[in-house]
Short mmCIF file of C-alpha atoms in Angstrom, two decimals:
data_model
loop_
_atom_site.label_atom_id
_atom_site.label_comp_id
_atom_site.label_asym_id
_atom_site.label_seq_id
_atom_site.Cartn_x
_atom_site.Cartn_y
_atom_site.Cartn_z
CA MET A 7 57.33 103.93 127.20
CA MET A 8 56.73 106.45 124.40
CA ASN A 9 59.57 108.82 123.59
CA LYS A 10 58.34 112.40 124.07
CA LYS A 11 61.49 114.08 122.84
CA LYS A 12 61.42 116.17 119.67
CA PRO A 13 63.22 114.72 116.63
CA LEU A 14 66.43 116.46 115.57
CA GLU A 15 68.55 115.94 112.47
CA LEU A 16 72.29 116.56 112.43
CA TYR A 17 74.28 117.56 109.36
CA VAL A 18 78.08 117.28 109.66
CA HIS A 19 80.16 119.11 107.06
CA ILE A 20 83.55 117.79 105.99
CA PRO A 21 84.90 120.41 103.56
CA PHE A 22 87.85 118.47 102.15
CA CYS A 23 88.13 116.84 98.73
CA ALA A 24 90.92 115.46 96.54
CA ARG A 25 90.15 117.94 93.77
CA LYS A 26 87.29 120.37 93.25
CA CYS A 27 84.99 119.41 90.38
CA LEU A 28 84.42 121.94 87.61
CA TYR A 29 80.72 122.39 88.42
CA CYS A 30 80.96 122.46 92.23
CA ASP A 31 80.06 125.56 94.24
CA PHE A 32 79.96 123.82 97.62
CA LEU A 33 82.23 124.89 100.46
CA SER A 34 85.04 122.43 99.74
CA PHE A 35 88.77 122.44 99.02
CA ARG A 36 91.99 120.45 99.21
CA ALA A 37 94.02 120.42 102.43
CA LEU A 38 96.95 118.62 104.00
CA ALA A 39 96.36 115.62 106.27
CA SER A 40 97.56 117.72 109.21
CA VAL A 41 94.75 120.20 108.50
CA HIS A 42 92.26 117.32 108.36
CA GLN A 43 93.26 116.37 111.90
CA GLU A 44 93.16 119.94 113.16
CA TYR A 45 89.68 120.36 111.69
CA ILE A 46 88.37 117.14 113.23
CA ASP A 47 89.74 118.11 116.63
CA GLN A 48 87.89 121.43 116.40
CA LEU A 49 84.74 119.73 115.12
CA LEU A 50 84.71 117.41 118.14
CA GLY A 51 84.79 120.48 120.37
CA GLU A 52 81.89 122.01 118.46
CA ILE A 53 79.88 118.80 118.81
CA GLN A 54 80.33 118.87 122.58
CA ALA A 55 79.35 122.56 122.80
CA ALA A 56 76.36 122.17 120.46
CA SER A 57 75.00 119.24 122.44
CA LEU A 58 74.23 121.61 125.30
CA THR A 59 71.47 123.15 123.15
CA SER A 60 69.77 119.84 122.42
CA GLU A 61 68.04 119.05 125.71
CA GLY A 62 64.60 117.64 124.99
CA TYR A 63 65.65 116.40 121.52
CA GLN A 64 66.57 112.99 120.16
CA VAL A 65 68.70 112.68 117.02
CA ALA A 66 66.73 110.81 114.35
CA THR A 67 69.21 111.12 111.48
CA ILE A 68 72.83 112.11 110.91
CA PHE A 69 74.11 113.06 107.47
CA ILE A 70 77.86 113.47 106.96
CA GLY A 71 78.41 115.46 103.78
CA GLY A 72 80.99 117.58 102.05
CA GLY A 73 83.31 117.83 100.25
CA THR A 74 84.26 114.19 100.36
CA PRO A 75 83.91 112.83 103.91
CA SER A 76 85.36 109.47 102.84
CA ILE A 77 88.69 111.18 102.09
CA LEU A 78 89.38 111.29 105.83
CA GLU A 79 91.25 108.54 107.63
CA ALA A 80 88.89 105.98 109.09
CA GLY A 81 89.78 106.82 112.70
CA MET A 82 88.76 110.46 112.22
CA MET A 83 85.29 109.48 111.04
CA ARG A 84 84.90 107.04 113.90
CA ALA A 85 85.81 109.82 116.35
CA VAL A 86 83.13 112.10 114.87
CA VAL A 87 80.34 109.53 115.09
CA GLU A 88 81.35 108.28 118.54
CA THR A 89 81.55 111.84 119.88
CA ILE A 90 78.05 112.57 118.58
CA ARG A 91 76.78 109.42 120.27
CA LEU A 92 78.53 110.43 123.51
CA TYR A 93 77.07 113.93 123.76
CA PHE A 94 73.73 113.69 121.91
CA ASP A 95 70.77 111.39 122.51
CA VAL A 96 70.90 109.37 119.28
CA ALA A 97 67.89 107.17 118.55
CA PRO A 98 68.67 103.42 118.42
CA ASP A 99 67.29 103.25 114.87
CA ALA A 100 68.86 106.50 113.66
CA GLU A 101 69.68 106.72 109.97
CA ILE A 102 73.37 107.63 109.68
CA THR A 103 74.57 108.48 106.17
CA ILE A 104 78.03 109.27 104.86
CA GLU A 105 78.75 110.69 101.42
CA ALA A 106 81.59 108.99 99.57
CA ASN A 107 83.38 109.22 96.26
CA PRO A 108 84.53 106.16 94.31
CA GLY A 109 88.18 105.43 94.84
CA THR A 110 88.17 106.59 98.47
CA LEU A 111 86.30 103.62 99.95
CA THR A 112 88.78 101.06 101.22
CA PRO A 113 87.68 97.84 102.97
CA GLN A 114 89.16 99.19 106.21
CA LYS A 115 87.16 102.42 106.05
CA LEU A 116 83.95 100.55 105.28
CA ASP A 117 84.50 98.21 108.23
CA VAL A 118 85.09 101.18 110.54
CA TYR A 119 81.95 102.92 109.23
CA ARG A 120 79.87 99.85 109.93
CA GLY A 121 81.48 99.39 113.32
CA CYS A 122 80.61 102.90 114.54
CA GLY A 123 77.01 102.68 113.35
CA ILE A 124 77.00 104.32 109.91
CA ASN A 125 74.26 102.42 108.10
CA ARG A 126 73.78 104.25 104.80
CA LEU A 127 76.18 105.20 102.00
CA SER A 128 75.63 107.91 99.39
CA ILE A 129 78.09 107.36 96.55
CA GLY A 130 78.68 110.17 94.06
CA LEU A 131 78.94 108.52 90.65
CA GLN A 132 77.26 111.17 88.40
CA SER A 133 77.80 109.20 85.15
CA ALA A 134 78.73 105.71 83.95
CA ASP A 135 80.53 107.26 80.96
CA ASN A 136 84.21 107.96 81.63
CA ARG A 137 84.35 110.72 79.01
CA GLU A 138 81.50 112.53 80.78
CA LEU A 139 83.19 112.07 84.15
CA LYS A 140 86.37 113.64 82.76
CA ALA A 141 84.35 116.59 81.40
CA LEU A 142 83.00 117.17 84.92
CA GLY A 143 86.48 117.16 86.42
CA ARG A 144 85.76 113.97 88.38
CA ILE A 145 88.86 112.00 89.33
CA HIS A 146 87.31 108.53 89.33
CA SER A 147 86.22 106.12 86.60
CA PHE A 148 83.07 104.02 86.34
CA GLU A 149 85.22 100.94 86.97
CA GLU A 150 86.41 102.42 90.29
CA PHE A 151 82.78 103.06 91.21
CA LEU A 152 81.94 99.40 90.56
CA LYS A 153 84.78 98.31 92.87
CA SER A 154 83.60 100.69 95.59
CA PHE A 155 80.00 99.51 95.27
CA GLU A 156 81.04 95.86 95.49
CA ARG A 157 83.23 96.56 98.53
CA ALA A 158 80.32 98.32 100.24
CA ARG A 159 78.06 95.31 99.71
CA GLN A 160 80.76 92.97 100.99
CA ALA A 161 81.13 95.16 104.09
CA GLY A 162 77.42 94.72 104.82
CA PHE A 163 75.89 97.96 103.53
CA TRP A 164 72.34 97.25 102.41
CA SER A 165 71.22 100.85 102.10
CA ILE A 166 73.20 102.49 99.31
CA SER A 167 72.28 105.59 97.35
CA VAL A 168 73.90 106.49 94.04
CA ASP A 169 74.01 110.12 92.84
CA LEU A 170 73.58 110.68 89.10
CA MET A 171 73.56 113.83 87.00
CA SER A 172 71.99 114.51 83.61
CA ALA A 173 72.43 117.30 81.02
CA LEU A 174 76.23 116.98 81.24
CA PRO A 175 78.74 118.33 78.70
CA GLY A 176 78.89 115.95 75.75
CA GLN A 177 76.07 113.78 77.13
CA THR A 178 73.48 112.31 74.76
CA LEU A 179 70.09 110.79 75.46
CA GLU A 180 71.55 107.35 74.72
CA SER A 181 74.52 107.79 77.05
CA TRP A 182 72.15 108.92 79.83
CA LYS A 183 69.94 105.85 79.27
CA ASN A 184 73.09 103.73 79.43
CA THR A 185 74.05 105.27 82.78
CA LEU A 186 70.58 104.56 84.17
CA LYS A 187 70.70 100.96 82.95
CA LYS A 188 74.17 100.25 84.33
CA VAL A 189 73.30 101.66 87.75
CA ALA A 190 69.88 99.97 87.96
CA MET A 191 71.52 96.61 87.24
CA LEU A 192 73.40 96.97 90.55
CA LYS A 193 70.09 97.39 92.40
CA PRO A 194 71.05 100.19 94.81
CA GLU A 195 68.28 100.98 97.25
CA HIS A 196 68.17 104.69 96.34
CA ILE A 197 69.02 106.81 93.31
CA SER A 198 69.27 110.61 93.22
CA ALA A 199 69.05 111.94 89.67
CA TYR A 200 69.70 115.66 89.32
CA SER A 201 70.08 117.89 86.30
CA LEU A 202 73.37 119.78 86.09
CA MET A 203 73.08 123.34 87.38
CA ILE A 204 75.56 125.93 86.14
CA GLU A 205 76.54 127.88 89.27
CA GLU A 206 78.43 131.16 89.54
CA ASN A 207 82.04 131.16 90.73
CA THR A 208 82.77 127.81 89.10
CA PRO A 209 84.77 126.99 85.95
CA PHE A 210 81.53 125.81 84.34
CA TRP A 211 80.08 129.30 84.79
CA ASP A 212 82.96 130.66 82.73
CA TYR A 213 82.31 128.01 80.08
CA TYR A 214 78.52 128.02 79.93
CA GLY A 215 76.97 130.60 82.24
CA ASP A 216 75.49 134.07 81.84
CA GLY A 217 75.73 134.39 78.10
CA ALA A 218 78.93 132.40 77.71
CA GLY A 219 76.87 129.89 75.73
CA CYS A 220 77.85 126.35 74.93
CA ALA A 221 81.52 126.61 74.17
CA GLU A 222 82.37 124.33 71.29
CA ALA A 223 84.98 121.61 71.06
CA GLU A 224 87.36 124.03 69.30
CA ASN A 225 88.59 125.17 72.73
CA GLY A 226 88.33 121.73 74.30
CA ILE A 227 85.01 122.36 76.04
CA LEU A 228 82.15 119.99 75.18
CA PRO A 229 78.74 121.54 74.50
CA LEU A 230 75.76 121.00 76.78
CA PRO A 231 72.72 119.06 75.52
CA ASP A 232 70.00 121.24 74.02
CA GLU A 233 66.78 121.98 75.89
CA GLU A 234 64.74 119.34 74.06
CA THR A 235 67.29 116.61 74.82
CA GLU A 236 67.39 117.68 78.46
CA ARG A 237 63.59 117.36 78.68
CA LYS A 238 63.76 113.87 77.16
CA MET A 239 66.42 112.87 79.70
CA TYR A 240 64.19 114.09 82.50
CA LYS A 241 61.19 112.09 81.28
CA VAL A 242 63.10 108.89 80.57
CA THR A 243 64.56 108.97 84.10
CA LYS A 244 61.11 108.66 85.68
CA SER A 245 59.74 106.06 83.26
CA PHE A 246 62.85 103.87 83.34
CA LEU A 247 63.47 103.93 87.10
CA GLU A 248 59.81 103.32 87.93
CA ALA A 249 59.86 100.31 85.60
CA GLN A 250 62.84 99.03 87.64
CA GLY A 251 60.88 99.26 90.90
CA TYR A 252 62.04 102.68 92.08
CA ARG A 253 59.36 105.08 93.29
CA ARG A 254 59.89 108.79 92.82
CA TYR A 255 59.16 110.26 96.25
CA GLU A 256 60.65 113.71 95.57
CA ILE A 257 61.35 115.68 92.40
CA SER A 258 64.86 114.24 91.92
CA ASN A 259 64.89 111.22 94.25
CA TYR A 260 63.88 107.61 93.70
CA ALA A 261 63.88 104.71 96.15
CA LYS A 262 62.94 101.10 96.59
CA PRO A 263 60.02 100.83 99.05
CA GLY A 264 61.18 101.67 102.58
CA PHE A 265 64.52 103.14 101.51
CA GLU A 266 63.60 106.80 101.13
CA CYS A 267 66.24 109.09 102.66
CA ARG A 268 64.83 109.88 106.10
CA HIS A 269 67.22 112.80 106.55
CA ASN A 270 66.04 114.58 103.41
CA MET A 271 62.41 113.75 104.19
CA GLY A 272 62.97 115.59 107.46
CA TYR A 273 64.18 118.70 105.60
CA TRP A 274 61.10 118.69 103.39
CA THR A 275 58.63 118.13 106.22
CA GLY A 276 59.99 120.69 108.68
CA THR A 277 62.00 118.61 111.15
CA GLU A 278 64.52 120.81 113.00
CA TYR A 279 68.14 120.32 111.99
CA LEU A 280 71.48 121.40 113.40
CA GLY A 281 74.55 121.87 111.21
CA LEU A 282 77.99 121.03 112.57
CA GLY A 283 81.27 122.07 110.97
CA LEU A 284 82.49 124.76 108.62
CA GLY A 285 79.68 126.66 106.88
CA ALA A 286 76.96 124.22 107.96
CA SER A 287 73.39 125.56 108.03
CA SER A 288 70.79 125.05 110.76
CA CYS A 289 67.09 125.47 111.37
CA PHE A 290 66.81 125.07 115.12
CA HIS A 291 65.01 126.67 118.07
CA GLY A 292 62.89 128.84 115.77
CA ALA A 293 65.79 130.37 113.86
CA ARG A 294 67.85 129.82 110.73
CA PHE A 295 71.60 130.38 110.94
CA SER A 296 74.88 129.21 109.47
CA ASN A 297 78.36 128.53 110.77
CA GLU A 298 81.58 130.45 110.17
CA THR A 299 82.76 129.81 106.59
CA ASP A 300 86.43 130.77 106.86
CA LEU A 301 88.57 127.79 107.83
CA LYS A 302 91.23 129.82 109.67
CA ALA A 303 88.59 131.69 111.69
CA TYR A 304 86.75 128.45 112.44
CA LEU A 305 89.89 126.75 113.72
CA GLU A 306 90.63 129.70 116.02
CA LEU A 307 87.23 129.58 117.78
CA ASP A 308 87.33 128.73 121.47
CA PHE A 309 84.20 126.71 122.19
CA LEU A 310 85.25 126.13 125.80
CA SER A 311 85.36 129.86 126.63
CA ASP A 312 82.90 131.38 124.16
CA GLY A 313 80.51 128.55 123.45
CA LEU A 314 78.85 128.95 120.05
CA ILE A 315 78.27 132.71 120.02
CA LYS A 316 81.16 133.46 117.61
CA LEU A 317 80.39 130.45 115.42
CA TYR A 318 76.88 131.34 114.30
CA GLN A 319 76.26 133.86 111.52
CA ASN A 320 73.26 135.18 109.57
CA VAL A 321 70.84 134.39 112.38
CA GLU A 322 67.27 134.93 111.19
CA GLU A 323 64.27 134.33 113.42
CA GLN A 324 61.55 132.32 111.70
CA THR A 325 58.20 134.06 111.43
CA ARG A 326 54.82 132.39 111.10
CA GLN A 327 54.76 133.55 107.49
CA SER A 328 58.18 132.08 106.67
CA LYS A 329 57.17 128.77 108.28
CA MET A 330 54.03 128.65 106.12
CA GLU A 331 56.07 129.37 103.00
CA GLU A 332 58.54 126.61 103.81
CA PHE A 333 55.76 124.16 104.60
CA MET A 334 54.43 124.69 101.08
CA PHE A 335 57.47 125.02 98.85
CA LEU A 336 59.47 122.31 100.62
CA GLY A 337 56.54 119.95 101.14
CA LEU A 338 55.38 120.17 97.54
CA ARG A 339 58.78 118.85 96.38
CA MET A 340 57.61 115.45 97.60
CA THR A 341 55.31 113.42 95.37
CA GLN A 342 52.93 112.95 98.33
CA GLY A 343 52.53 116.72 98.41
CA VAL A 344 51.25 118.65 101.42
CA SER A 345 48.37 117.85 103.74
CA ASP A 346 45.66 120.35 104.70
CA ILE A 347 45.27 118.41 107.94
CA ASP A 348 48.98 118.83 108.77
CA PHE A 349 48.87 122.52 107.82
CA ALA A 350 45.87 123.13 110.08
CA ALA A 351 47.49 121.20 112.96
CA ARG A 352 50.65 123.29 112.67
CA PHE A 353 49.19 126.74 112.00
CA GLY A 354 45.61 126.55 113.28
CA ILE A 355 44.15 127.55 109.92
CA LYS A 356 43.30 125.78 106.66
CA ILE A 357 45.65 126.01 103.67
CA ARG A 358 43.02 127.64 101.47
CA SER A 359 42.53 130.44 103.98
CA ILE A 360 46.09 131.52 103.15
CA TYR A 361 46.75 130.12 99.69
CA GLY A 362 43.28 129.68 98.16
CA PRO A 363 43.79 131.90 95.08
CA GLN A 364 47.23 130.43 94.31
CA ILE A 365 45.97 126.85 94.64
CA ASP A 366 42.89 127.47 92.46
CA LYS A 367 44.98 129.13 89.73
CA LEU A 368 47.57 126.34 89.69
CA ILE A 369 44.89 123.63 89.63
CA GLU A 370 43.10 125.40 86.77
CA ASN A 371 46.39 125.54 84.86
CA GLY A 372 47.02 121.84 85.40
CA LEU A 373 50.03 122.29 87.68
CA LEU A 374 48.49 121.10 90.96
CA LYS A 375 45.84 118.53 91.82
CA GLU A 376 43.92 117.57 94.94
CA GLU A 377 44.04 114.02 96.28
CA GLY A 378 41.74 113.86 99.29
CA SER A 379 43.14 116.27 101.86
CA ARG A 380 46.48 116.51 100.05
CA ILE A 381 47.66 118.93 97.37
CA VAL A 382 50.29 117.57 94.99
CA LEU A 383 52.18 118.61 91.88
CA THR A 384 51.03 117.16 88.57
CA ASP A 385 53.62 115.76 86.15
CA TRP A 386 53.63 119.10 84.34
CA GLY A 387 53.86 120.91 87.67
CA ILE A 388 56.99 118.91 88.47
CA ASP A 389 58.46 119.87 85.08
CA ILE A 390 58.18 123.58 85.96
CA SER A 391 58.35 123.19 89.74
CA ASN A 392 60.46 126.30 90.31
CA TYR A 393 57.63 128.46 88.99
CA VAL A 394 54.95 126.58 90.92
CA LEU A 395 56.80 126.68 94.23
CA SER A 396 57.53 130.40 93.86
CA GLU A 397 53.78 131.04 93.88
CA PHE A 398 53.74 130.17 97.60
CA LEU A 399 56.08 132.94 98.68
CA LEU A 400 53.84 135.39 100.52
CA THR A 401 54.27 139.11 99.98
CA VAL A 402 54.30 141.32 103.04
#
């Protein structure tokens, strides 16, 4: 019998980490083990309350991110996954991912993850060069990553993603190639390769951002690669990984056939998602909203008496226009692009009726191309994707 329920994705935020990296602007921080337990207890209550809004939905993917979720004791993570399974309708073949940092993955934790149904690991390596890792403020070494990767394989994980980052302080084109080679030799099923972004309210912003420039080694801060080197890193990533059998399916994501991240694919194709935990974002029931971001305030919420009304913030109803915009600038991130057929099925009108002038201009400039009923970014369009995607924001 065909399942008629709508697909739903769950994101679970674990805000704790051993030490905040110098580039990180995520909602994450250190906390005592007693706070970990208090947070998980509250999160379990939120899961139960949130499940009451999910009638008619089946959970297709769960992504446990952070922070460093793998810093938690194994029993806490098992409680989270089992509580979700208890209160939500989770599909038998659901993709369940947990983010992990090298050095936090013990054999016991991995066995517990497997036992409760987690079937995908996303390991944050960033670089195979220990000097570059130190410059980022990472607390692990490449050797610790290798141990964690081997343990994951031994525990039976056959869907592993490795996160890498280019354009790092002190990084050269050769050291980036070396990182790609060392990781590809391990044959992970998925590789995410992002370029370092300098975000406000981070130590790196003080070093490099907003006119600070590339601080030189005289004050102990390594310079960033120049723009030309960064472009070369970007191009060698695609050519090298594709030669190793990885297909780029999104601007910064590569996978062996059949191992694309279903959770992220859902984001880019408009599947509804519900965020659980401190500061988590949602796009659900026709609205975008986010959770309370202050830990003390979050822990004081009474889900039994008040439900979710005091949890949700920044609630914004989605309009038809905003849905069209998201269809375009999220969908075009994928190498398969967007489909005119899908657009017409969703909005009852052809893409060109709304975006004809933008599409024609971008095609003429060599940034977009048409492949049958699909519109996709060209290689050059991917290089300057931020500009291309901004063209699909409609003005009122």
